[in-house]
PDB file of C-alpha atoms in Angstrom:
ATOM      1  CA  UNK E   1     112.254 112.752 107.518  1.00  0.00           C
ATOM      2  CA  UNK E   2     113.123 110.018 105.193  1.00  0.00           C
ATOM      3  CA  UNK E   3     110.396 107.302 104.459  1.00  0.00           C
ATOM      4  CA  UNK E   4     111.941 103.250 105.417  1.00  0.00           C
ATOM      5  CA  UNK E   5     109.801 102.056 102.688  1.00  0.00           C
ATOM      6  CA  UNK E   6     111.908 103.556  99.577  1.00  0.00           C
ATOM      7  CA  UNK E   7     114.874 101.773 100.959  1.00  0.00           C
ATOM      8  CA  UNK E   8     113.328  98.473 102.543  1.00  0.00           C
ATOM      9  CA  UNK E   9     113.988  94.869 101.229  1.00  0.00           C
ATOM     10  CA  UNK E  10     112.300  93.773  98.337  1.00  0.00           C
ATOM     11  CA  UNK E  11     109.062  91.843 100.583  1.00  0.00           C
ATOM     12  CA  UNK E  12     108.123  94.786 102.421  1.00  0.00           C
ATOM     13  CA  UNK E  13     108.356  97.059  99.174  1.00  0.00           C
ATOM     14  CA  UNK E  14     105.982  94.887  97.920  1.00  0.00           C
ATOM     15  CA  UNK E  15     103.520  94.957 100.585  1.00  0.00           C
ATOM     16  CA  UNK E  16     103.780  98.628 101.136  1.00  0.00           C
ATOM     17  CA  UNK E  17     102.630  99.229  97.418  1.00  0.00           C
ATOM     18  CA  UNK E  18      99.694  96.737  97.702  1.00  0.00           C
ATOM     19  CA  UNK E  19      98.951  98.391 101.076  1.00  0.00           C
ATOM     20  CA  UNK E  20      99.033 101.984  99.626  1.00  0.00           C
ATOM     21  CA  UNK E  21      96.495 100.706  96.903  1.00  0.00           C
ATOM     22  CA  UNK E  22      94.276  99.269  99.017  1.00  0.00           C
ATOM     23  CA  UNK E  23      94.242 101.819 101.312  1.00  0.00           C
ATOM     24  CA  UNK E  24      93.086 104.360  98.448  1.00  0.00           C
ATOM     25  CA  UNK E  25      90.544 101.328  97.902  1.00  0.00           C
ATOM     26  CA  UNK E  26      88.708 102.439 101.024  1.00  0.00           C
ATOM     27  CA  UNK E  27      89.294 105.910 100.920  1.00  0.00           C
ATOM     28  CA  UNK E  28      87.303 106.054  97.379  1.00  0.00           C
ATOM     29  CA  UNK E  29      84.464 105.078  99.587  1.00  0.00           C
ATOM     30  CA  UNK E  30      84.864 107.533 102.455  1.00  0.00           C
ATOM     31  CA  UNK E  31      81.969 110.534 102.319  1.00  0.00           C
ATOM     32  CA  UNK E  32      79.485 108.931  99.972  1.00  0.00           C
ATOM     33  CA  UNK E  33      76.245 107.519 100.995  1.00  0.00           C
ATOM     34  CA  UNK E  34      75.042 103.801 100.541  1.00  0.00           C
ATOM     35  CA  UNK E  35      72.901 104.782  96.788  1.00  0.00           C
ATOM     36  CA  UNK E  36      76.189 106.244  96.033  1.00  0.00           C
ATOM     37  CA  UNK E  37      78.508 103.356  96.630  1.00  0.00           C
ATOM     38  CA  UNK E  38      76.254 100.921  95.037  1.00  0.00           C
ATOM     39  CA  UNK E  39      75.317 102.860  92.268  1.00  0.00           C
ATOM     40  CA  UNK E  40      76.366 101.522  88.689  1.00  0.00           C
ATOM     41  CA  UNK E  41      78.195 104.051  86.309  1.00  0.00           C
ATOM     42  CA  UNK E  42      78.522 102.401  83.490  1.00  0.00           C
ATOM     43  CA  UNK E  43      77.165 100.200  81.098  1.00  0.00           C
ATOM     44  CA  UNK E  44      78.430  97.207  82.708  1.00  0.00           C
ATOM     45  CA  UNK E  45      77.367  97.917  85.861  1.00  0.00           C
ATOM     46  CA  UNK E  46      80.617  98.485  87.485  1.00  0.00           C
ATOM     47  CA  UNK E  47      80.547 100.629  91.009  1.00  0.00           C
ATOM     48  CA  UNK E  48      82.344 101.125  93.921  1.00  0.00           C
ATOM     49  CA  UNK E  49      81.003  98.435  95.726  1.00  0.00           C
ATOM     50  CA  UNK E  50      80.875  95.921  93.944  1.00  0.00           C
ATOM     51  CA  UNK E  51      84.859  96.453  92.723  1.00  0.00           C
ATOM     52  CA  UNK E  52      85.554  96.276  96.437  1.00  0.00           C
ATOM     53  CA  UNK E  53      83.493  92.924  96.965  1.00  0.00           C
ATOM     54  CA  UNK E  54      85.912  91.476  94.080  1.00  0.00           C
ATOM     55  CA  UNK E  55      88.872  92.835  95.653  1.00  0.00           C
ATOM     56  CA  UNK E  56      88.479  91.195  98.994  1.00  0.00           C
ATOM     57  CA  UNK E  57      87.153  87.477  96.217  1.00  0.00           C
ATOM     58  CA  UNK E  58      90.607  88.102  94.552  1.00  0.00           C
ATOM     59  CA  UNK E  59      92.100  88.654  98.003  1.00  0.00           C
ATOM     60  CA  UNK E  60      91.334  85.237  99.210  1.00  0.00           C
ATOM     61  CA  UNK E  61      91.648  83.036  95.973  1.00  0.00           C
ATOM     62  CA  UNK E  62      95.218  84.314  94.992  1.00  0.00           C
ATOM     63  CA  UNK E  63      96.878  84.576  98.874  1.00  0.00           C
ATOM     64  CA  UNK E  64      94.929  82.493 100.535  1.00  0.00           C
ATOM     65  CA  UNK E  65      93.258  79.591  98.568  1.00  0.00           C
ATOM     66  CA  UNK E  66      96.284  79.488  96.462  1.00  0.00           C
ATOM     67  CA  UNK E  67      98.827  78.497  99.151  1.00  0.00           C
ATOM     68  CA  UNK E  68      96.554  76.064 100.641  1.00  0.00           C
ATOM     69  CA  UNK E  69      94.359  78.230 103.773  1.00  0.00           C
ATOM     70  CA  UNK E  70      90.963  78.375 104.542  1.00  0.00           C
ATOM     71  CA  UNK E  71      88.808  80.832 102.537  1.00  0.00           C
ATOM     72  CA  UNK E  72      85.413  82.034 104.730  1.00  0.00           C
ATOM     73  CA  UNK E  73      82.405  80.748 103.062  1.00  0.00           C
ATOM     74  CA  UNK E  74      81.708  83.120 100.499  1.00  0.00           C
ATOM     75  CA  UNK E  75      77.665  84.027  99.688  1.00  0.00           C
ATOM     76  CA  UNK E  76      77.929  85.058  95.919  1.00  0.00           C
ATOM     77  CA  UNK E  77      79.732  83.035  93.000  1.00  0.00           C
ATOM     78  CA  UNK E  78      83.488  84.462  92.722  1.00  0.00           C
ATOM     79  CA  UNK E  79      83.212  83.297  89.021  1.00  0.00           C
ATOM     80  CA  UNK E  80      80.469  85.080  87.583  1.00  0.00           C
ATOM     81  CA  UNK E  81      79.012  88.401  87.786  1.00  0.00           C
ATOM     82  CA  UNK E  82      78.253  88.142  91.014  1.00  0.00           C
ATOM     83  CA  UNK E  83      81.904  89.032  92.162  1.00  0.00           C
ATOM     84  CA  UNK E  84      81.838  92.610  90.647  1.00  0.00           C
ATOM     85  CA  UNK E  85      78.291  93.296  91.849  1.00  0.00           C
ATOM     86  CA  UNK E  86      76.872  94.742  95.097  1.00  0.00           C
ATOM     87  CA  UNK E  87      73.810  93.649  94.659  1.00  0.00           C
ATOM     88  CA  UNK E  88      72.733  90.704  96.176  1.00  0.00           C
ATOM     89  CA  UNK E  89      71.519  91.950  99.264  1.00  0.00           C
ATOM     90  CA  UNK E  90      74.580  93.036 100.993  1.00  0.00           C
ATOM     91  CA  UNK E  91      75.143  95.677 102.848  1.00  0.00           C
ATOM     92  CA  UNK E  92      77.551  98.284 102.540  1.00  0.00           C
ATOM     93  CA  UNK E  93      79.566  96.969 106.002  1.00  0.00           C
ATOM     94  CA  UNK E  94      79.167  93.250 105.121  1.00  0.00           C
ATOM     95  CA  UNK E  95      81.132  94.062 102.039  1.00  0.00           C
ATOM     96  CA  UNK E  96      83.739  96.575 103.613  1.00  0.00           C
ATOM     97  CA  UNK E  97      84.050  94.149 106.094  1.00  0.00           C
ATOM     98  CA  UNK E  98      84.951  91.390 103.995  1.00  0.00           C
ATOM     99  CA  UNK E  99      87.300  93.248 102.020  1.00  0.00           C
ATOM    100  CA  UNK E 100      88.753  93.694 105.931  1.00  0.00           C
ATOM    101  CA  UNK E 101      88.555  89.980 106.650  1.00  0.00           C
ATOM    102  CA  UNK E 102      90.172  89.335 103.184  1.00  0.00           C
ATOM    103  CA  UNK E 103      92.735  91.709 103.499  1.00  0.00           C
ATOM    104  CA  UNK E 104      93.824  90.523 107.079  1.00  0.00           C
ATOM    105  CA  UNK E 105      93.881  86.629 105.676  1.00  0.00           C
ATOM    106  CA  UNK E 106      96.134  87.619 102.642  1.00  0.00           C
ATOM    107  CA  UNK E 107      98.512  89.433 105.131  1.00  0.00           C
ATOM    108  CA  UNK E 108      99.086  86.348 107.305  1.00  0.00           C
ATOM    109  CA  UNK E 109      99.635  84.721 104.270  1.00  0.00           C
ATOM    110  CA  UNK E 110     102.536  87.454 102.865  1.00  0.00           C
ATOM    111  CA  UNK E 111     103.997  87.166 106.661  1.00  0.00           C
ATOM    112  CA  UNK E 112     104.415  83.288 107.093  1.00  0.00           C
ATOM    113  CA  UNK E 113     105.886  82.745 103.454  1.00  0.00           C
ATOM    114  CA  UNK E 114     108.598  83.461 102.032  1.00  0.00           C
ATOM    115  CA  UNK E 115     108.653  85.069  98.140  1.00  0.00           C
ATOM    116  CA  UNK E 116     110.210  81.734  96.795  1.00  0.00           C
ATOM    117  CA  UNK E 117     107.303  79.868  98.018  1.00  0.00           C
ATOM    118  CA  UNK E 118     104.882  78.170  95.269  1.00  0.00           C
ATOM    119  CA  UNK E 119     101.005  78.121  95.444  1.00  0.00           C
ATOM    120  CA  UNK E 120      98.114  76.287  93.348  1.00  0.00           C
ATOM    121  CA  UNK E 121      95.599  78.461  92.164  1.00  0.00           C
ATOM    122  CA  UNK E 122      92.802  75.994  91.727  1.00  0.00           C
ATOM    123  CA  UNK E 123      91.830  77.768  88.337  1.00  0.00           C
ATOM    124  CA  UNK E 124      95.398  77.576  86.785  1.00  0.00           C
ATOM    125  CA  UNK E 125      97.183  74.740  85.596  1.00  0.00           C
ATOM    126  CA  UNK E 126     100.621  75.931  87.026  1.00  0.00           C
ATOM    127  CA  UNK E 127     102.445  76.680  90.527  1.00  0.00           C
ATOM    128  CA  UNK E 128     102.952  80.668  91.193  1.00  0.00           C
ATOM    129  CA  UNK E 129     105.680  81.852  93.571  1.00  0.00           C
ATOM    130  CA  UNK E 130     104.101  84.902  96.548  1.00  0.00           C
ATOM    131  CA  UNK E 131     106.381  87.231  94.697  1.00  0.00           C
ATOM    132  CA  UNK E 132     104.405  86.516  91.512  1.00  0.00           C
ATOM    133  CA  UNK E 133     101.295  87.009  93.411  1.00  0.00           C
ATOM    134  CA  UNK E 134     102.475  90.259  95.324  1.00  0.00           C
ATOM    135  CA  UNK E 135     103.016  91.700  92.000  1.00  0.00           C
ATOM    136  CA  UNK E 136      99.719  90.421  90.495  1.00  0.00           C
ATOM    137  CA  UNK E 137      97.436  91.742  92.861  1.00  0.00           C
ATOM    138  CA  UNK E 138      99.380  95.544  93.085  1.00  0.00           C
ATOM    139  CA  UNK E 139      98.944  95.217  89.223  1.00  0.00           C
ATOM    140  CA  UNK E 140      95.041  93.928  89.847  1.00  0.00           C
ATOM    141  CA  UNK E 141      94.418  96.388  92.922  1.00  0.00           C
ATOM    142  CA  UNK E 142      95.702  99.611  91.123  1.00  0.00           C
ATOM    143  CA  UNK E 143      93.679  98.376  87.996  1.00  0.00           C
ATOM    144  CA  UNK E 144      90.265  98.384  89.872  1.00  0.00           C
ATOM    145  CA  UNK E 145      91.650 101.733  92.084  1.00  0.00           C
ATOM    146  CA  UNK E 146      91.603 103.024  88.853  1.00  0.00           C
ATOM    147  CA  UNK E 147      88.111 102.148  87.698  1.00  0.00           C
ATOM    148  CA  UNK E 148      86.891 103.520  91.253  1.00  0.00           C
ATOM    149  CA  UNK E 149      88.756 106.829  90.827  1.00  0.00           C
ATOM    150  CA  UNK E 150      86.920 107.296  87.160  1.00  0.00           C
ATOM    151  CA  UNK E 151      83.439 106.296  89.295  1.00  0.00           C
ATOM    152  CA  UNK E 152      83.540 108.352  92.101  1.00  0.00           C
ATOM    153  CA  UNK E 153      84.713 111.278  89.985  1.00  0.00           C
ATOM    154  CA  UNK E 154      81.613 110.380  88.000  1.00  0.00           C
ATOM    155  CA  UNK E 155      79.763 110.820  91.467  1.00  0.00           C
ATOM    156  CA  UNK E 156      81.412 113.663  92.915  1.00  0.00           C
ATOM    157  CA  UNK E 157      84.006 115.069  91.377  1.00  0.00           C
ATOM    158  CA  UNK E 158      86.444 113.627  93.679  1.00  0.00           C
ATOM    159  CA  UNK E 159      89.685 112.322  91.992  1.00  0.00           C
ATOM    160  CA  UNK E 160      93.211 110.887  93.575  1.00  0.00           C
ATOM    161  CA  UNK E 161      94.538 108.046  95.413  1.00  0.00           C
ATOM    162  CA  UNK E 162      95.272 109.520  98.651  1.00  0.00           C
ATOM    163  CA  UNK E 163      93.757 112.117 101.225  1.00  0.00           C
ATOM    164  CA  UNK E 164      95.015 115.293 100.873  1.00  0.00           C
ATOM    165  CA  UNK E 165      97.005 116.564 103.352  1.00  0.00           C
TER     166      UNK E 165
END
């Protein structure tokens, strides 16, 4: 069986990379309880939770607010600590479902443009093409995959970026 990915154009290559990622994103979270998810492991307070809350805030500022769509209002501040941190009362669904929500919005974005198009971060003095921004967030979502594989080994020994099979 031969996989369509390793010989697709360059767009979908790019989505089925950040897709892989960010499905391994959710499957670090699969099996532990909420104390678990939630629970900082190391000194800056960095755990599973809260790296997916600022996966779904980096979602939506460099896909969606970037080329110009509407980004739900957000209840923490995606500029401060707040972003990496699960706890300001959420719950464990309300952030897996925004991650969801901001997952979904960045994919309508990567389907209606084409790589050539230009964006405006609102934080950045200069335009950035979705092919930029493809690239960018594998780089930022395997980053952070990589932080949440060191935590939940830290938990549970678990390690990987992918169920076995």
């Amino acid at each position: 069986m031969t996989n369509s990915t390793y010989t697709a154009g360059e767009k979908e290559t790019l989505r089925a990379s950040l897709d892989h990622h960010r499905d391994a994103v959710l499957w670090k979270l699969e099996g532990l309880d909420d104390e678990q998810l939630r629970r900082p492991m190391t000194p800056s307070g960095t755990s599973l939770l809260g790296l997916v809350k600022h996966l779904g805030s980096v979602e939506y500022g460099w896909f969606v607010s970037t080329f110009g769509g509407e980004v739900e209002p957000l209840w923490f501040d995606p500029y401060s600590a707040e972003d990496m941190a699960a706890d300001q009362g959420e719950t464990t669904q309300q952030i897996v479902e925004f991650y969801g929500r901001a997952r979904a919005a960045a994919d309508r974005v990567i389907a209606e443009r084409p790589l050539t198009d230009l964006g405006q971060p609102a934080w950045r003095g200069e335009a950035v093409s979705l092919r930029w921004v493809l690239v960018h967030m594998i780089e930022e979502t395997a980053r952070h995959l990589g932080h949440m594989d060191i935590v939940r080994e830290l938990i549970d020994g678990a390690t990987g970026d992918q169920r076995p099979a």
